[in-house]
mmCIF file of C-alpha atoms in Angstrom:
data_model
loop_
_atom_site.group_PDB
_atom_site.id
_atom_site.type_symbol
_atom_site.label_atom_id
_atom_site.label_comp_id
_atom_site.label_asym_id
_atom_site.label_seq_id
_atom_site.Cartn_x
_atom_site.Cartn_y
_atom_site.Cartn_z
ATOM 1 C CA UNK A 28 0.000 0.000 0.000
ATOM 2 C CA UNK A 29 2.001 3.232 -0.820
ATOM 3 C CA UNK A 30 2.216 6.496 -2.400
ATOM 4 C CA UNK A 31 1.462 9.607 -0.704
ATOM 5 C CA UNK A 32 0.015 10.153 2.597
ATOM 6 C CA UNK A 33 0.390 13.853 2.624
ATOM 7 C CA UNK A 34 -3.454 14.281 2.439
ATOM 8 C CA UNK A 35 -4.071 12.375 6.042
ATOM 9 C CA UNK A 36 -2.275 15.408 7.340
ATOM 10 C CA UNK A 37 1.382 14.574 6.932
ATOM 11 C CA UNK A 38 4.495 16.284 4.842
ATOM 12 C CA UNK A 39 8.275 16.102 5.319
ATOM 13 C CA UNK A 40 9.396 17.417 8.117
ATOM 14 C CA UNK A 41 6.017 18.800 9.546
ATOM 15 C CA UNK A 42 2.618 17.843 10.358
ATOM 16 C CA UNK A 43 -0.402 19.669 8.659
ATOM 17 C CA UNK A 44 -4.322 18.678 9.181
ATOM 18 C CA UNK A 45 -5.558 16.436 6.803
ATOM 19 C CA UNK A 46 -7.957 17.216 4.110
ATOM 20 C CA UNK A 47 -10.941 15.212 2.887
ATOM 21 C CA UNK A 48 -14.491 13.787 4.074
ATOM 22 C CA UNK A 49 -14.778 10.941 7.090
ATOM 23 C CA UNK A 50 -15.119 8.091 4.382
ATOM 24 C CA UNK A 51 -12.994 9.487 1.779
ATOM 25 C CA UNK A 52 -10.133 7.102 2.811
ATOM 26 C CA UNK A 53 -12.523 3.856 2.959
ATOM 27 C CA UNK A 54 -11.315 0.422 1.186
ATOM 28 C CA UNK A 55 -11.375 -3.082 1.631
ATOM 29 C CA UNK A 56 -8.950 -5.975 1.929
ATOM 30 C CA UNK A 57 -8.651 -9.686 2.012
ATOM 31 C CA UNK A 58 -6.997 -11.593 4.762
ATOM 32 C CA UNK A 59 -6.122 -14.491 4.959
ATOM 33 C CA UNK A 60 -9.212 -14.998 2.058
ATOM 34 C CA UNK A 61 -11.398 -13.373 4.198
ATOM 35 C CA UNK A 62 -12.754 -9.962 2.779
ATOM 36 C CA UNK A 63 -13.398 -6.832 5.651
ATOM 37 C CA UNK A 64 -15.949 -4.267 5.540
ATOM 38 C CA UNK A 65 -15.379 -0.688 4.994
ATOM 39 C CA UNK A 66 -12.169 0.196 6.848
ATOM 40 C CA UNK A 67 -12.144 4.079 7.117
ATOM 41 C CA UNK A 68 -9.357 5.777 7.713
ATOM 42 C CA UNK A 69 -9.734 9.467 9.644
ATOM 43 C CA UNK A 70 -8.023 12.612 8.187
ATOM 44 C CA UNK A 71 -6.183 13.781 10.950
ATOM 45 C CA UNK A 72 -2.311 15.458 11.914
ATOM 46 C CA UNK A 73 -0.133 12.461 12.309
ATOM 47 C CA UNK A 74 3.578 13.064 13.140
ATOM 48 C CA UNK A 75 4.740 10.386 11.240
ATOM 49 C CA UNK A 76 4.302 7.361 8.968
ATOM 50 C CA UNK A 77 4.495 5.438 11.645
ATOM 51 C CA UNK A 78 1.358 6.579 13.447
ATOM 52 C CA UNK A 79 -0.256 6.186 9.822
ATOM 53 C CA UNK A 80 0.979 2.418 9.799
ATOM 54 C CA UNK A 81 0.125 2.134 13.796
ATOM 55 C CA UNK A 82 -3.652 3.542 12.813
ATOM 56 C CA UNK A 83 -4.173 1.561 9.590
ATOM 57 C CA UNK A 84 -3.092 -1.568 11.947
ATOM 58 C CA UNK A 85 -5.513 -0.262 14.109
ATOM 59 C CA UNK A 86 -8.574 0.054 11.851
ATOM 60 C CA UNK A 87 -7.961 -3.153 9.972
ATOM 61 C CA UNK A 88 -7.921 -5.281 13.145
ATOM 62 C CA UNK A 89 -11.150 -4.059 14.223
ATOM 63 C CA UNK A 90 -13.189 -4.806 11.176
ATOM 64 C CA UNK A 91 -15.705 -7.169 12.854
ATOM 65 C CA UNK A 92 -15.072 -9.921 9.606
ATOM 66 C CA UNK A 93 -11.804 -10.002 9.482
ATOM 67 C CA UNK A 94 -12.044 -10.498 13.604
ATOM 68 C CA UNK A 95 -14.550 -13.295 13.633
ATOM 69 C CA UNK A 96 -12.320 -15.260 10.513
ATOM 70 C CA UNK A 97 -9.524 -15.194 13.074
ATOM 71 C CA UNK A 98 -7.196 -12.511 10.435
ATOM 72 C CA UNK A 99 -5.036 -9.962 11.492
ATOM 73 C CA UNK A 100 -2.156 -7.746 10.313
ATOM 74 C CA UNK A 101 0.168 -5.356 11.090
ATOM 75 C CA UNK A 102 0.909 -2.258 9.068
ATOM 76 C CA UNK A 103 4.555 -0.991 8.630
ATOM 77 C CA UNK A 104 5.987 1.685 6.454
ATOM 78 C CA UNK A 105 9.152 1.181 4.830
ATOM 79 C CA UNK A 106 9.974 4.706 4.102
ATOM 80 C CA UNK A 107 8.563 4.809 0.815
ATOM 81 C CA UNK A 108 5.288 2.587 1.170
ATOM 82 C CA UNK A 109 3.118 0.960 3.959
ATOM 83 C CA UNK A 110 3.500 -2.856 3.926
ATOM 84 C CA UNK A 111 0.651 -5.094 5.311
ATOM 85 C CA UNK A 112 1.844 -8.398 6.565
ATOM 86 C CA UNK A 113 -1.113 -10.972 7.904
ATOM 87 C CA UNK A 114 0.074 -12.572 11.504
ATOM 88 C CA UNK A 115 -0.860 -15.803 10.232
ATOM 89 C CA UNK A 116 1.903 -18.060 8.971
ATOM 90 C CA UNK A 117 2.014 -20.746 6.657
ATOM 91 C CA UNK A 118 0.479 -21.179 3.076
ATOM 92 C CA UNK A 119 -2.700 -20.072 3.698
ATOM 93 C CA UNK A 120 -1.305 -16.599 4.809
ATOM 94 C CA UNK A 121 -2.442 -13.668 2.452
ATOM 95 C CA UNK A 122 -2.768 -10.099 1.881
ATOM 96 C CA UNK A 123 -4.988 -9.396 -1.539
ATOM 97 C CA UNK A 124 -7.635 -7.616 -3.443
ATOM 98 C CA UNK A 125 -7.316 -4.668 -1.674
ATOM 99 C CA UNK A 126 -10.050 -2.054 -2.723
ATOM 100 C CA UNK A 127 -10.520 1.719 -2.860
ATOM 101 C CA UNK A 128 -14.110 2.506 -1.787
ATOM 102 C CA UNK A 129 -13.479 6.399 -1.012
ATOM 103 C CA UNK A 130 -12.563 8.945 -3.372
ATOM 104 C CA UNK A 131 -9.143 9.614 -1.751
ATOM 105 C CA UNK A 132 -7.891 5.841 -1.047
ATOM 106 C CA UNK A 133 -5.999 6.307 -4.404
ATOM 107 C CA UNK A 134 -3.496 8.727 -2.624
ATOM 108 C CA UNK A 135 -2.491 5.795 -0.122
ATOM 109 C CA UNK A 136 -1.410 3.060 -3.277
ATOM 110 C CA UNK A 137 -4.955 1.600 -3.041
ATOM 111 C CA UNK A 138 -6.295 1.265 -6.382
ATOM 112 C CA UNK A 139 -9.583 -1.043 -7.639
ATOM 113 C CA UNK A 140 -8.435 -4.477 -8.021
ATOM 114 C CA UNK A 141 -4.911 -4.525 -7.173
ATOM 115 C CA UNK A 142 -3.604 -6.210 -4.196
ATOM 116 C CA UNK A 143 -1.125 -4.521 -1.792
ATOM 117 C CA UNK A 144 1.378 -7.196 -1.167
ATOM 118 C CA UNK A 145 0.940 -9.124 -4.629
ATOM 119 C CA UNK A 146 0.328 -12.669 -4.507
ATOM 120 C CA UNK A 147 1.525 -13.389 -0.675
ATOM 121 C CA UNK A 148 1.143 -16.639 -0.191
ATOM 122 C CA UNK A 149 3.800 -17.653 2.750
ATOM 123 C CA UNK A 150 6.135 -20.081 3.143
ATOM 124 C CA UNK A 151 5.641 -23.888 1.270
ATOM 125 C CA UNK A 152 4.734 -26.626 4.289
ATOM 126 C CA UNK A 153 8.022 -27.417 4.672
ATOM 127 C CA UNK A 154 9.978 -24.307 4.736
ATOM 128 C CA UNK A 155 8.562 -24.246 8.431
ATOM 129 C CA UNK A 156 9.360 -28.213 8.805
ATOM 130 C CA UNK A 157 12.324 -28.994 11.724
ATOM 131 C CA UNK A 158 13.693 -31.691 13.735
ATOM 132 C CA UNK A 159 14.155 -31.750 17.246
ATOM 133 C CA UNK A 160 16.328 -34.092 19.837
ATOM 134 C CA UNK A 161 14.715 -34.195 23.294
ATOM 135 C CA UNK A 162 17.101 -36.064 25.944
ATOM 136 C CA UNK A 163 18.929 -37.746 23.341
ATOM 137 C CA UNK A 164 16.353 -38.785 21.284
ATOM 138 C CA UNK A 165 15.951 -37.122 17.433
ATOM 139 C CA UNK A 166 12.528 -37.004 15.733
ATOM 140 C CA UNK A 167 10.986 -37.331 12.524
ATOM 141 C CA UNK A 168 10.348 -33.934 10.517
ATOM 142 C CA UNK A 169 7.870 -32.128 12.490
ATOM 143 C CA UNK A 170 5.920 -29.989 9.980
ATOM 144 C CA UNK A 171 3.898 -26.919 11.501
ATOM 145 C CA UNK A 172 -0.340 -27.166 10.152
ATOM 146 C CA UNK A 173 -0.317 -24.002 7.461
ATOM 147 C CA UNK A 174 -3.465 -22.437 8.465
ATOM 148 C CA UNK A 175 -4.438 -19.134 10.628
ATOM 149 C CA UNK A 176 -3.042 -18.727 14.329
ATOM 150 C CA UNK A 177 -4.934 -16.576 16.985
ATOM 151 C CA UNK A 178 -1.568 -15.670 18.242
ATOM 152 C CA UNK A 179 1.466 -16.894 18.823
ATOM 153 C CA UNK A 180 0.617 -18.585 22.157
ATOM 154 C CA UNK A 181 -1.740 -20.780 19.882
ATOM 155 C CA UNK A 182 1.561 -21.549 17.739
ATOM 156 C CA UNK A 183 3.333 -22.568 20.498
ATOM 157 C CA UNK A 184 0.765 -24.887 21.439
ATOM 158 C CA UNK A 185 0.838 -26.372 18.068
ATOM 159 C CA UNK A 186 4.213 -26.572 18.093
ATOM 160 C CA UNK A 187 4.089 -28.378 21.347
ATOM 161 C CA UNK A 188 1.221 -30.834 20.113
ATOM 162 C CA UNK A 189 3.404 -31.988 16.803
ATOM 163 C CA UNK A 190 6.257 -32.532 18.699
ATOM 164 C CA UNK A 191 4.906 -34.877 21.612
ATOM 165 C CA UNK A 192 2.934 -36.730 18.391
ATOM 166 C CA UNK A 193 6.028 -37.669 16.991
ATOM 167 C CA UNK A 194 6.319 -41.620 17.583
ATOM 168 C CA UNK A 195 10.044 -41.753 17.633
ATOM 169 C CA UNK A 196 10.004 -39.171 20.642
ATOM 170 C CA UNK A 197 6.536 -41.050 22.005
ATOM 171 C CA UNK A 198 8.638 -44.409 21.757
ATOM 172 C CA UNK A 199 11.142 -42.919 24.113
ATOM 173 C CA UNK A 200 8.712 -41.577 26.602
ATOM 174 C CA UNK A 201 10.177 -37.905 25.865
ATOM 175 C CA UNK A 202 7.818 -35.065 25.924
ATOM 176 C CA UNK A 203 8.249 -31.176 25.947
ATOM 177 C CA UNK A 204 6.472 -27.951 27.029
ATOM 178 C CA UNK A 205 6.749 -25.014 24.381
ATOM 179 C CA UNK A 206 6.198 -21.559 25.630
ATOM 180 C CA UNK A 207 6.478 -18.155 23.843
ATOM 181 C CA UNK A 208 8.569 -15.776 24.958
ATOM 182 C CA UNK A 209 7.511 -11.856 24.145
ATOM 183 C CA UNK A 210 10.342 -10.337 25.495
ATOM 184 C CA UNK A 211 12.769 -11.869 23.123
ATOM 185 C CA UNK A 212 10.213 -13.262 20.714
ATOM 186 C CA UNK A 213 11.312 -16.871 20.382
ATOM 187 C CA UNK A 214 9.976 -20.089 21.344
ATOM 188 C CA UNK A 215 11.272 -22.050 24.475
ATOM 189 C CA UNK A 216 11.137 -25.815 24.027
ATOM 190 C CA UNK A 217 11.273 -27.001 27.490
ATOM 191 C CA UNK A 218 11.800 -30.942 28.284
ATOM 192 C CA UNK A 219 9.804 -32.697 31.329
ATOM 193 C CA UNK A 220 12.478 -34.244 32.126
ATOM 194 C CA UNK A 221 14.622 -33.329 35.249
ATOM 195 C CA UNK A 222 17.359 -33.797 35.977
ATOM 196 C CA UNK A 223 21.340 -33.420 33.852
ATOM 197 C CA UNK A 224 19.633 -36.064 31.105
ATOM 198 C CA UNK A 225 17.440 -33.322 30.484
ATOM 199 C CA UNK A 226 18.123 -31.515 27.323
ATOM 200 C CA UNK A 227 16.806 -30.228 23.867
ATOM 201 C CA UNK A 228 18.030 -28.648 20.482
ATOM 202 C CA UNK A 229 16.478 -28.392 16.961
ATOM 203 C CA UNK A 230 18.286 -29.503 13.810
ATOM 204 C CA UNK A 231 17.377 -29.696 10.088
ATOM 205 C CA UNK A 232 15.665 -26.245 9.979
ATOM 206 C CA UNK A 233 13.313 -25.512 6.808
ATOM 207 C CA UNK A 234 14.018 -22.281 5.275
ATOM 208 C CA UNK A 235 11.274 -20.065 6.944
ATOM 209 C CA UNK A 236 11.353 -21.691 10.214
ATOM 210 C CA UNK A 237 13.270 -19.025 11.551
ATOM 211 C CA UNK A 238 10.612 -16.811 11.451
ATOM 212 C CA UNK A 239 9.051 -18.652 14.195
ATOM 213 C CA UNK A 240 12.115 -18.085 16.468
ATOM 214 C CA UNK A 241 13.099 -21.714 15.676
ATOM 215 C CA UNK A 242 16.588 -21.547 15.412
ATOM 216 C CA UNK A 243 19.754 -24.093 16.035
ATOM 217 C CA UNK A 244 20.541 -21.684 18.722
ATOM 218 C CA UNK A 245 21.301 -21.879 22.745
ATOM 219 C CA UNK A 246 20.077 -24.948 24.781
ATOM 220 C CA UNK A 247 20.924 -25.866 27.840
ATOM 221 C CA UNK A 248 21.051 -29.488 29.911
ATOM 222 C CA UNK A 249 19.045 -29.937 32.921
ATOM 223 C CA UNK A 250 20.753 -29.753 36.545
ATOM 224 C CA UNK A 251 20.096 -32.100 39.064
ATOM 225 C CA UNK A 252 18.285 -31.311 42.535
ATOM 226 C CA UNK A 253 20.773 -30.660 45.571
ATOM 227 C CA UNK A 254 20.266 -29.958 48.821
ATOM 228 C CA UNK A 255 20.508 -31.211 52.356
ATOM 229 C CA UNK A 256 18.273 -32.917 54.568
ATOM 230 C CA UNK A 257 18.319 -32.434 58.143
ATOM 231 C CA UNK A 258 21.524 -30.538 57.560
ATOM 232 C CA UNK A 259 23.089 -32.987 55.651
ATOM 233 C CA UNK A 260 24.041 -32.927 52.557
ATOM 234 C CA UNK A 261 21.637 -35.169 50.343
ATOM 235 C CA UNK A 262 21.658 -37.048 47.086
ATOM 236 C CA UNK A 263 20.478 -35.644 43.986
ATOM 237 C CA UNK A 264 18.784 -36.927 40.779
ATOM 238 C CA UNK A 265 16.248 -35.285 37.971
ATOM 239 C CA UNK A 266 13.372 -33.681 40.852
ATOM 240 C CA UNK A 267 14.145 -36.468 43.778
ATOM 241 C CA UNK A 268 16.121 -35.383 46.726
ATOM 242 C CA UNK A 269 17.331 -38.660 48.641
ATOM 243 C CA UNK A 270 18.730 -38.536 51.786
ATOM 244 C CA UNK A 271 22.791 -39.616 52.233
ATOM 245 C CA UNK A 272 23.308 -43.806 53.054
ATOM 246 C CA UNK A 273 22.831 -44.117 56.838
ATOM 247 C CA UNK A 274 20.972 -41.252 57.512
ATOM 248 C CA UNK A 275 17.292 -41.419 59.249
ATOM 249 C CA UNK A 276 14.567 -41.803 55.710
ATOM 250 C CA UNK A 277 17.382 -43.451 53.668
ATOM 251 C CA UNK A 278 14.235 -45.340 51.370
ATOM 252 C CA UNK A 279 12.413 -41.749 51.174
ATOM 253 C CA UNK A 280 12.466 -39.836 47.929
ATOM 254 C CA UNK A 281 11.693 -35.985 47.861
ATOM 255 C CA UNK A 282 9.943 -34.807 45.146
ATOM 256 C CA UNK A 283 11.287 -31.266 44.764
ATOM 257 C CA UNK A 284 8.868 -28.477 43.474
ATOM 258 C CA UNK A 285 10.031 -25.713 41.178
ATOM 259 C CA UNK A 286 11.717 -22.658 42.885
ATOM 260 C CA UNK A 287 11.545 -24.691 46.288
ATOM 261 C CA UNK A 288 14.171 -23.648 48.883
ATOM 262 C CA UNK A 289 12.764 -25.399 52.107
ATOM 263 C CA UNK A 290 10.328 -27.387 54.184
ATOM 264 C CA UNK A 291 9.466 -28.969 56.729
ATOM 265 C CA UNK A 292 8.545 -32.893 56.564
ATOM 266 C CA UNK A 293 6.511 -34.528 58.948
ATOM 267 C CA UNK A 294 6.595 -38.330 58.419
ATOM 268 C CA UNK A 295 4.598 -41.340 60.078
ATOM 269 C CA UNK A 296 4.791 -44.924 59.874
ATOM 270 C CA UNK A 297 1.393 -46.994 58.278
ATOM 271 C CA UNK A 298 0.757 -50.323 59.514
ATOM 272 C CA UNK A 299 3.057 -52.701 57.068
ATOM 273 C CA UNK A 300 5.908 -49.844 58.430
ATOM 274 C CA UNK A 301 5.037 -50.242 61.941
ATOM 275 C CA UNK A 302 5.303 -53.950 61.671
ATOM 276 C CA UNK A 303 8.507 -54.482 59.249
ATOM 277 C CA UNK A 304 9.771 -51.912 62.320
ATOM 278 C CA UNK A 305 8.717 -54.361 65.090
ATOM 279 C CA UNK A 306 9.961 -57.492 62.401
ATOM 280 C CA UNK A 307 13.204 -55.776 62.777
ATOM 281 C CA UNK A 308 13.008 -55.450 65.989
ATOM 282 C CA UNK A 309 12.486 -58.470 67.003
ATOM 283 C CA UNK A 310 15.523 -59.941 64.454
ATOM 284 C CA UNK A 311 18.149 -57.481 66.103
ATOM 285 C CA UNK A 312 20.934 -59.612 66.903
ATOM 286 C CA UNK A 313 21.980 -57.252 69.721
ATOM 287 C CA UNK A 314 18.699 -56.269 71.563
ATOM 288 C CA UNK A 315 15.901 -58.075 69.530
ATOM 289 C CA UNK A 316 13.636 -59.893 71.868
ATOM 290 C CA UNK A 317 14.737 -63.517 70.092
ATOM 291 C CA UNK A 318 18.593 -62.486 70.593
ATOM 292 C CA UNK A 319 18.017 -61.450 74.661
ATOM 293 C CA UNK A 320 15.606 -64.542 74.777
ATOM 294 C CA UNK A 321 18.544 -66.918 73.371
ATOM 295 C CA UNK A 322 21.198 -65.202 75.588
ATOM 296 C CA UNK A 323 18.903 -65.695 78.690
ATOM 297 C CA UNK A 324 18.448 -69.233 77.589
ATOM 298 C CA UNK A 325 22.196 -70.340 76.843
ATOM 299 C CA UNK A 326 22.718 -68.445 80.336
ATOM 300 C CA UNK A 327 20.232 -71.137 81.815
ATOM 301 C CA UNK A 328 21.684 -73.545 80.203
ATOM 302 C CA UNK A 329 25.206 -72.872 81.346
ATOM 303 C CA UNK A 330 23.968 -72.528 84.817
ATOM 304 C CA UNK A 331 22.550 -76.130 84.672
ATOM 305 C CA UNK A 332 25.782 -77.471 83.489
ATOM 306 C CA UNK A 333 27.539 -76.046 86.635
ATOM 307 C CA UNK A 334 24.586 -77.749 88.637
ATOM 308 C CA UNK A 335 24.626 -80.877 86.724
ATOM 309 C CA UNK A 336 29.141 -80.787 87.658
ATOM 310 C CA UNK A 337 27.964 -79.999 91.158
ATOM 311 C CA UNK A 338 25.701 -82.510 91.594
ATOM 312 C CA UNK A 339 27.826 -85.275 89.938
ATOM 313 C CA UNK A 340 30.968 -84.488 91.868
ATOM 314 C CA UNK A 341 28.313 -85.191 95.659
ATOM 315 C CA UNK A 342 27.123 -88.666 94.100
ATOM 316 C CA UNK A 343 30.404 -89.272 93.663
ATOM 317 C CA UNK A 344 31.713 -88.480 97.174
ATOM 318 C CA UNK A 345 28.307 -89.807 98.789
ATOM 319 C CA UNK A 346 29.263 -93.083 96.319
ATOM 320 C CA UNK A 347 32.786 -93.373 97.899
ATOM 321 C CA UNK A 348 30.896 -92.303 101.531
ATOM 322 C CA UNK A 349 28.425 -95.563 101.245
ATOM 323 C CA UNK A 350 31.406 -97.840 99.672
ATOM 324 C CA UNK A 351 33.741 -97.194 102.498
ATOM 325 C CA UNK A 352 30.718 -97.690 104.956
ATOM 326 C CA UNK A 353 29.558 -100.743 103.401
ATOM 327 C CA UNK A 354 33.682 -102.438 102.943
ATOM 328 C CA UNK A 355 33.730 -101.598 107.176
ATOM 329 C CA UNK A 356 30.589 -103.187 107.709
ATOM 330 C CA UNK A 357 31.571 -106.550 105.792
ATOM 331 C CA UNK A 358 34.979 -106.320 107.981
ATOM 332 C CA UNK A 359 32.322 -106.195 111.168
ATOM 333 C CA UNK A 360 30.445 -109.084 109.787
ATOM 334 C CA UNK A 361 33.351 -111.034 108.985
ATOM 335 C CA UNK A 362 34.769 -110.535 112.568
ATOM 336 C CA UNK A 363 31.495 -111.568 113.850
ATOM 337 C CA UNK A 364 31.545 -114.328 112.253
ATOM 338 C CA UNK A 365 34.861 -115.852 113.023
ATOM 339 C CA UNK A 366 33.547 -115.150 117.085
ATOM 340 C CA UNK A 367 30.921 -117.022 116.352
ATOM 341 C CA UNK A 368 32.495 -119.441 114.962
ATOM 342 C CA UNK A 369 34.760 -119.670 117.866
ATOM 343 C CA UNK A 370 32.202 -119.929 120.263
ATOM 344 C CA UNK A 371 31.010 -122.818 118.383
ATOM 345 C CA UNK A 372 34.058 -124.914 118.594
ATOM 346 C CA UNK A 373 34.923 -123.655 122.350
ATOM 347 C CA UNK A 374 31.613 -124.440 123.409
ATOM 348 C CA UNK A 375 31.525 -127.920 121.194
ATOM 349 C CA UNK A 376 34.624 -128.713 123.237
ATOM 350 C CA UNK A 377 33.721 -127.871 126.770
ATOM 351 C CA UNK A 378 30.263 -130.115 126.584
ATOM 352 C CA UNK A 379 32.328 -132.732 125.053
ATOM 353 C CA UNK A 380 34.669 -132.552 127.922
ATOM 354 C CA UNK A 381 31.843 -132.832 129.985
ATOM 355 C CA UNK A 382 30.199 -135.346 129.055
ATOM 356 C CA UNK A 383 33.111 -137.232 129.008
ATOM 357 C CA UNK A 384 33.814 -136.793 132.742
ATOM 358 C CA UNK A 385 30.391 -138.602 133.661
#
């Protein structure tokens, strides 16, 4: 769209009112293949081309058509015309048929018929086709959907969707968050992993991709968690903070938040921990219940083999005790018997002897 703009109110070096009726500046245009309404434009004193462009950006993206097809546009001048550039990308992305309805539009560079841009068709499907590796793992070509775009949060979001579609990244169980970023206009692809496996960088570019801030440029690889628990120092890996070998929760795993810095953990034992605790317990081969209960018992038992020596070594003396009792009595019985015997014979004798006499 271009020529002279010196009727809205501006000339070199100065601003002037403009001239003409309200409508005088009316056309249409095509977006996107969607045709506006009137657009006017108001004859006013504008400091600069660039507050034409900023007002014809303005106007256009308010004509109730083009806003309900989704189309939009932003007006630049390039010192010598205005340029009109649709904010859609892809093939379906066009500026055309734009048409003077007022009796002035002719002084802008709109003339019956003619389009402002040409032909502007956008990039071919695959001059916005890339690859991607996400934690190691390179996909297929990922080609963007031509087609109109709210904005470009909605072409980060498809740019997100074709990505986690591709099966060779699906296969892996790799998956990424894209975000816009305004300040520097690029796209951030963002793995879900954690953790130093955790990287991403785009290859095999198609021509026009760089218009979408899609670029083999900076990436950076994940970090692990670190931090310490309890005031020591803990192990980290991707998001899960485990505490050092030893230490009290050794079989816990933190999940650490974004952005986190501290907190406090209160932690309580279910039943199947309560009784693996008492289990353990009980096994503790220096003060489980079955280890004291064997030490008492071997105790016992040694005691009864001191009883059992004890007792053995009084039979034995009470043994010896009735033995030398019972050799003394047979020496009594013997001694008896020998007396008796001699009594016998004596007293044999002395009747014989008697009876003899008579």
């Amino acid at each position: 769209m271009g020529g002279s703009a010196n009727d809205l109110g501006i000339a070199t070096g100065s601003s002037t009112s403009g001239t003409g009726g309200a409508n005088d500046y009316d056309f249409t245009i095509a977006v996107d293949g969607t045709t506006s309404g009137n657009i006017s434009i108001t004859p006013d004193s504008y400091a600069s081309f660039d507050d034409v462009a900023a007002h014809l950006t303005t106007q256009i993206n308010a004509d109730p058509t083009l806003t309900g097809a989704g189309a939009g546009v932003t007006v630049t001048h390039d010192g010598s015309v205005f340029v009109v550039t649709s904010n859609a990308t892809g093939v379906s992305s066009t500026i055309a048929n734009a048409t003077a309805v007022g009796s002035e539009a002719a002084t802008l560079g709109i003339t019956a018929g003619t389009a402002t841009q040409g032909a502007a068709t956008g990039g071919s499907a695959d001059e916005y086709d890339f690859s991607v590796t996400v934690n190691g793992t390179t996909s297929g070509t990922i080609s963007l959907a031509a087609g109109n775009y709210a904005d470009k949060d909605a072409v980060a979001i498809e740019i997100q969707n074709k990505i986690n579609a591709d099966t060779l990244l699906a296969a892996a169980g790799t998956s990424v968050d894209v975000a816009y970023d305004s300040d520097n206009d690029t796209f951030s692809i963002i793995s879900r992993l954690y953790g130093s496996n955790s990287t991403v960088s785009v290859t095999d570019i198609g021509g026009n991709a760089a218009d979408l801030g899609l670029s083999g440029g900076a990436s950076s690889t994940g970090i692990n968690v670190a931090g310490t628990i309890d005031g020591v120092a803990a192990f980290g890996t991707g998001n899960v903070l485990l505490p050092a070998l030893g230490e009290p929760g050794e079989s816990m795993g933190l999940i650490i938040g974004e952005n986190a810095t501290s907190a406090t953990l209160n932690f309580s034992r279910g039943f199947s921990g309560q009784l693996d605790l008492l289990i353990e317990q009980f096994l503790d081969t220096n003060n489980g219940v079955i280890s004291l209960r064997e030490d008492s018992l071997n105790n016992n038992l040694d005691g009864f083999d001191e009883d059992q020596t004890s007792l053995d070594r009084r039979i034995e003396a009470y043994e010896e005790r009735l033995t030398s009792q019972f050799i003394a009595m047979e020496a009594i019985v013997r001694s008896l018997q020998d007396s008796s015997s001699f009594l016998e014979s004596t007293l044999g004798s002395l009747l014989d002897s008697l009876n003899g006499g008579n």
